[in-house]
Short mmCIF file of C-alpha atoms in Angstrom, two decimals:
data_model
loop_
_atom_site.label_atom_id
_atom_site.label_comp_id
_atom_site.label_asym_id
_atom_site.label_seq_id
_atom_site.Cartn_x
_atom_site.Cartn_y
_atom_site.Cartn_z
CA SER J 1 85.13 95.45 127.70
CA GLN J 2 81.48 94.42 127.85
CA GLN J 3 80.42 91.01 129.08
CA GLY J 4 76.90 90.86 127.81
CA GLU J 5 75.42 91.32 124.42
CA GLU J 6 71.73 92.03 124.00
CA ASP J 7 69.72 90.90 121.05
CA PRO J 8 68.06 92.51 119.21
CA GLN J 9 69.75 95.90 119.29
CA ALA J 10 66.41 97.55 118.56
CA LEU J 11 62.81 96.36 118.75
CA SER J 12 59.59 98.09 117.65
CA ILE J 13 56.22 96.67 118.66
CA GLN J 14 52.59 97.72 118.97
CA GLU J 15 51.10 98.51 122.36
CA GLY J 16 49.62 95.36 123.89
CA GLU J 17 52.14 93.03 122.25
CA ASN J 18 54.83 91.14 124.13
CA ALA J 19 58.50 92.13 123.89
CA THR J 20 61.33 89.65 124.28
CA MET J 21 64.97 90.64 124.68
CA ASN J 22 67.91 88.29 124.98
CA CYS J 23 71.26 88.64 126.67
CA SER J 24 74.37 86.50 126.36
CA TYR J 25 77.41 86.68 128.59
CA LYS J 26 80.87 85.17 128.63
CA THR J 27 82.03 84.19 132.12
CA SER J 28 80.52 82.42 135.11
CA ILE J 29 78.28 84.62 137.20
CA ASN J 30 76.68 84.85 140.63
CA ASN J 31 73.69 86.83 139.41
CA LEU J 32 72.25 88.63 136.40
CA GLN J 33 70.19 91.79 136.50
CA TRP J 34 68.05 93.75 134.07
CA TYR J 35 67.88 97.54 134.10
CA ARG J 36 65.78 100.07 132.17
CA GLN J 37 67.00 103.47 131.02
CA ASN J 38 64.76 106.23 129.71
CA SER J 39 66.23 108.75 127.25
CA GLY J 40 69.83 108.66 128.48
CA ARG J 41 68.89 109.18 132.11
CA GLY J 42 69.67 107.04 135.16
CA LEU J 43 69.11 103.29 135.22
CA VAL J 44 66.18 101.72 137.03
CA HIS J 45 66.60 98.23 138.45
CA LEU J 46 63.96 95.80 137.17
CA ILE J 47 64.84 92.34 138.38
CA LEU J 48 67.70 90.20 139.68
CA ILE J 49 68.03 86.48 139.06
CA ARG J 50 70.64 84.35 140.80
CA SER J 51 72.72 81.69 139.11
CA ASN J 52 70.79 78.90 140.87
CA GLU J 53 67.43 80.21 139.63
CA ARG J 54 65.93 79.45 136.22
CA GLU J 55 62.97 81.80 136.07
CA LYS J 56 61.67 84.81 137.93
CA HIS J 57 58.57 86.98 137.64
CA SER J 58 57.83 90.55 138.65
CA GLY J 59 54.53 92.03 137.51
CA ARG J 60 54.55 92.02 133.70
CA LEU J 61 58.20 90.96 133.60
CA ARG J 62 59.47 87.43 133.21
CA VAL J 63 63.18 86.64 133.25
CA THR J 64 64.80 83.32 132.45
CA LEU J 65 68.39 82.28 132.96
CA ASP J 66 70.22 79.40 131.30
CA THR J 67 73.69 79.16 132.81
CA SER J 68 74.67 76.28 130.53
CA LYS J 69 74.15 78.53 127.52
CA LYS J 70 75.24 81.68 129.36
CA SER J 71 72.10 83.46 128.30
CA SER J 72 69.06 85.21 129.73
CA SER J 73 65.83 86.58 128.34
CA LEU J 74 63.51 89.35 129.48
CA LEU J 75 59.88 89.16 128.48
CA ILE J 76 57.59 92.16 128.91
CA THR J 77 53.96 91.17 128.50
CA ALA J 78 51.12 93.45 127.38
CA SER J 79 53.53 96.28 126.58
CA ARG J 80 52.61 99.93 127.07
CA ALA J 81 53.93 103.11 125.46
CA ALA J 82 55.57 103.89 128.82
CA ASP J 83 57.76 100.79 128.40
CA THR J 84 59.63 102.60 125.61
CA ALA J 85 63.23 102.68 126.85
CA SER J 86 66.61 100.97 126.56
CA TYR J 87 67.00 97.71 128.43
CA PHE J 88 70.34 96.43 129.69
CA CYS J 89 71.42 93.18 131.21
CA ALA J 90 74.22 93.33 133.75
CA THR J 91 76.25 90.62 135.42
CA ASP J 92 78.85 90.30 138.06
CA SER J 93 81.57 87.73 137.58
CA MET J 94 83.02 85.01 139.78
CA ASP J 95 86.40 86.74 139.93
CA SER J 96 85.16 90.31 140.25
CA SER J 97 82.17 90.56 142.50
CA TYR J 98 81.95 94.30 143.08
CA LYS J 99 81.34 95.61 139.59
CA LEU J 100 78.43 95.26 137.23
CA ILE J 101 79.29 94.42 133.64
CA PHE J 102 76.69 95.74 131.22
CA GLY J 103 75.72 94.74 127.73
CA SER J 104 75.14 97.22 124.95
CA GLY J 105 71.38 97.27 125.42
CA THR J 106 68.16 96.78 123.48
CA ARG J 107 66.23 99.88 122.43
CA LEU J 108 62.52 99.15 122.72
CA LEU J 109 59.90 101.32 121.02
CA VAL J 110 56.27 100.63 121.90
CA ARG J 111 53.95 102.32 119.40
CA PRO J 112 50.57 103.52 120.74
CA ASP O 1 63.46 109.06 151.18
CA ALA O 2 65.87 110.71 148.77
CA GLY O 3 67.38 108.49 146.16
CA VAL O 4 70.83 108.85 144.65
CA THR O 5 71.56 112.43 143.65
CA GLN O 6 74.25 113.73 141.31
CA SER O 7 75.52 117.18 140.46
CA PRO O 8 75.79 118.93 138.16
CA THR O 9 73.26 117.67 135.62
CA HIS O 10 75.20 118.90 132.63
CA LEU O 11 78.75 120.15 132.20
CA ILE O 12 80.74 121.47 129.26
CA LYS O 13 84.55 121.54 129.42
CA THR O 14 87.39 121.93 126.96
CA ARG O 15 90.22 119.50 126.30
CA GLY O 16 92.93 119.53 128.95
CA GLN O 17 90.69 120.85 131.69
CA GLN O 18 89.81 119.06 134.91
CA VAL O 19 86.33 118.21 136.16
CA THR O 20 84.76 117.10 139.45
CA LEU O 21 81.45 115.29 139.60
CA ARG O 22 79.54 114.70 142.82
CA CYS O 23 77.26 111.98 144.13
CA SER O 24 75.19 111.52 147.28
CA PRO O 25 74.11 107.94 147.91
CA LYS O 26 70.67 106.72 148.86
CA SER O 27 69.96 106.99 152.57
CA GLY O 28 71.42 104.02 154.42
CA HIS O 29 73.88 103.13 151.66
CA ASP O 30 77.62 103.32 152.27
CA THR O 31 79.00 102.02 148.97
CA VAL O 32 79.32 104.16 145.86
CA SER O 33 80.22 103.02 142.36
CA TRP O 34 80.90 105.16 139.29
CA TYR O 35 80.17 104.22 135.69
CA GLN O 36 80.86 105.88 132.34
CA GLN O 37 78.29 105.49 129.59
CA ALA O 38 79.23 106.58 126.08
CA LEU O 39 76.42 107.37 123.65
CA GLY O 40 74.72 104.21 122.43
CA GLN O 41 76.71 101.95 124.76
CA GLY O 42 76.16 100.25 128.09
CA PRO O 43 77.72 101.69 131.25
CA GLN O 44 81.31 100.76 132.03
CA PHE O 45 82.58 100.40 135.58
CA ILE O 46 85.13 103.00 136.67
CA PHE O 47 85.59 102.23 140.37
CA GLN O 48 83.83 101.55 143.65
CA TYR O 49 84.33 103.18 147.05
CA TYR O 50 83.58 101.60 150.40
CA GLU O 51 84.65 102.89 153.82
CA GLU O 52 86.44 105.80 152.11
CA GLU O 53 88.71 103.42 150.19
CA GLU O 54 88.75 102.45 146.52
CA ARG O 55 87.66 98.83 146.69
CA GLN O 56 87.82 97.93 143.00
CA ARG O 57 88.81 99.67 139.79
CA GLY O 58 87.90 99.09 136.17
CA ASN O 59 90.07 99.63 133.10
CA PHE O 60 90.34 103.39 133.30
CA PRO O 61 93.55 105.45 133.31
CA ASP O 62 94.90 107.24 136.36
CA ARG O 63 93.38 110.48 135.03
CA PHE O 64 90.21 109.16 136.66
CA SER O 65 90.33 109.41 140.43
CA GLY O 66 87.80 109.50 143.21
CA HIS O 67 87.13 110.14 146.81
CA GLN O 68 84.57 109.12 149.38
CA PHE O 69 83.77 111.30 152.35
CA PRO O 70 82.80 110.21 155.91
CA ASN O 71 79.13 110.92 155.09
CA TYR O 72 79.48 108.39 152.21
CA SER O 73 79.12 110.97 149.44
CA SER O 74 81.63 110.69 146.65
CA GLU O 75 83.45 112.66 144.00
CA LEU O 76 84.78 111.61 140.62
CA ASN O 77 87.67 113.67 139.27
CA VAL O 78 88.91 113.53 135.70
CA ASN O 79 92.14 115.33 134.78
CA ALA O 80 93.48 116.33 131.36
CA LEU O 81 90.12 115.84 129.67
CA LEU O 82 90.01 114.24 126.23
CA LEU O 83 87.25 114.41 123.65
CA GLY O 84 86.62 110.72 124.32
CA ASP O 85 85.70 111.48 127.93
CA SER O 86 82.40 112.95 126.72
CA ALA O 87 79.77 110.66 128.23
CA LEU O 88 77.05 110.23 130.81
CA TYR O 89 78.62 109.56 134.20
CA LEU O 90 76.46 107.49 136.50
CA CYS O 91 76.76 107.01 140.22
CA ALA O 92 75.26 103.98 141.92
CA SER O 93 74.91 103.20 145.61
CA SER O 94 74.28 100.06 147.60
CA PRO O 95 74.47 98.88 151.20
CA GLY O 96 77.95 97.64 151.95
CA TRP O 97 76.67 94.64 153.87
CA ILE O 98 75.16 93.19 150.70
CA ALA O 99 77.67 90.92 149.10
CA GLY O 100 78.86 91.59 145.63
CA THR O 101 76.70 93.32 143.09
CA ASP O 102 73.19 92.89 144.47
CA THR O 103 70.84 95.63 143.36
CA GLN O 104 72.54 98.97 142.83
CA TYR O 105 70.54 102.19 142.81
CA PHE O 106 71.54 104.65 140.11
CA GLY O 107 71.41 108.41 140.08
CA PRO O 108 70.21 110.45 137.08
CA GLY O 109 73.75 110.98 135.83
CA THR O 110 75.93 113.91 134.82
CA ARG O 111 76.23 114.59 131.10
CA LEU O 112 79.82 115.71 130.39
CA THR O 113 80.67 117.25 127.04
CA VAL O 114 84.31 117.89 126.19
CA LEU O 115 84.96 120.33 123.34
#
């Protein structure tokens, strides 16, 4: 079963706009990660945020984590056509620290 | 520095057959995890190997088995294939000294089609 649920399932924006994706999860976690996947290929790690962190930045990416609401958001600023991909959040869990539990993903389309 | 590699890239099998997928971890990594990703879904954890032992297993039947070799490469075997086993199979590696699920590096995947 999947822990996280991303929202929206699909997002279409114009190049240069910001894209925001949300993720909710069910159980307590040690960390939450975001991955990108292009056209059904392998996943690329974007950013990891730990349960004691509230916000993290990496280039054009900004991730927030609210453990009280069991939710996270990924913001991509000044989007580019190359950002077109599926984005997944993944968590571990307090009682199962070796596996990543993925959500169902957000499909982002950035129109040139 | 070579990343995670997987072979083959694509595979077509028929129901009831057996399949073996292979994975070589990123240099310096000794832990390998396998995930199944059905079309339109997120990856689901199958199992993880560390020091040639299965360290944790997800909710997959015994038809799914694995192996890790002394050079840390790994195989995923699926017996008695079902149509529902059609998916992208992803291998991920990480250094064993990192606790828990800190950043895992994924390979490009093997696309398995069962007819």
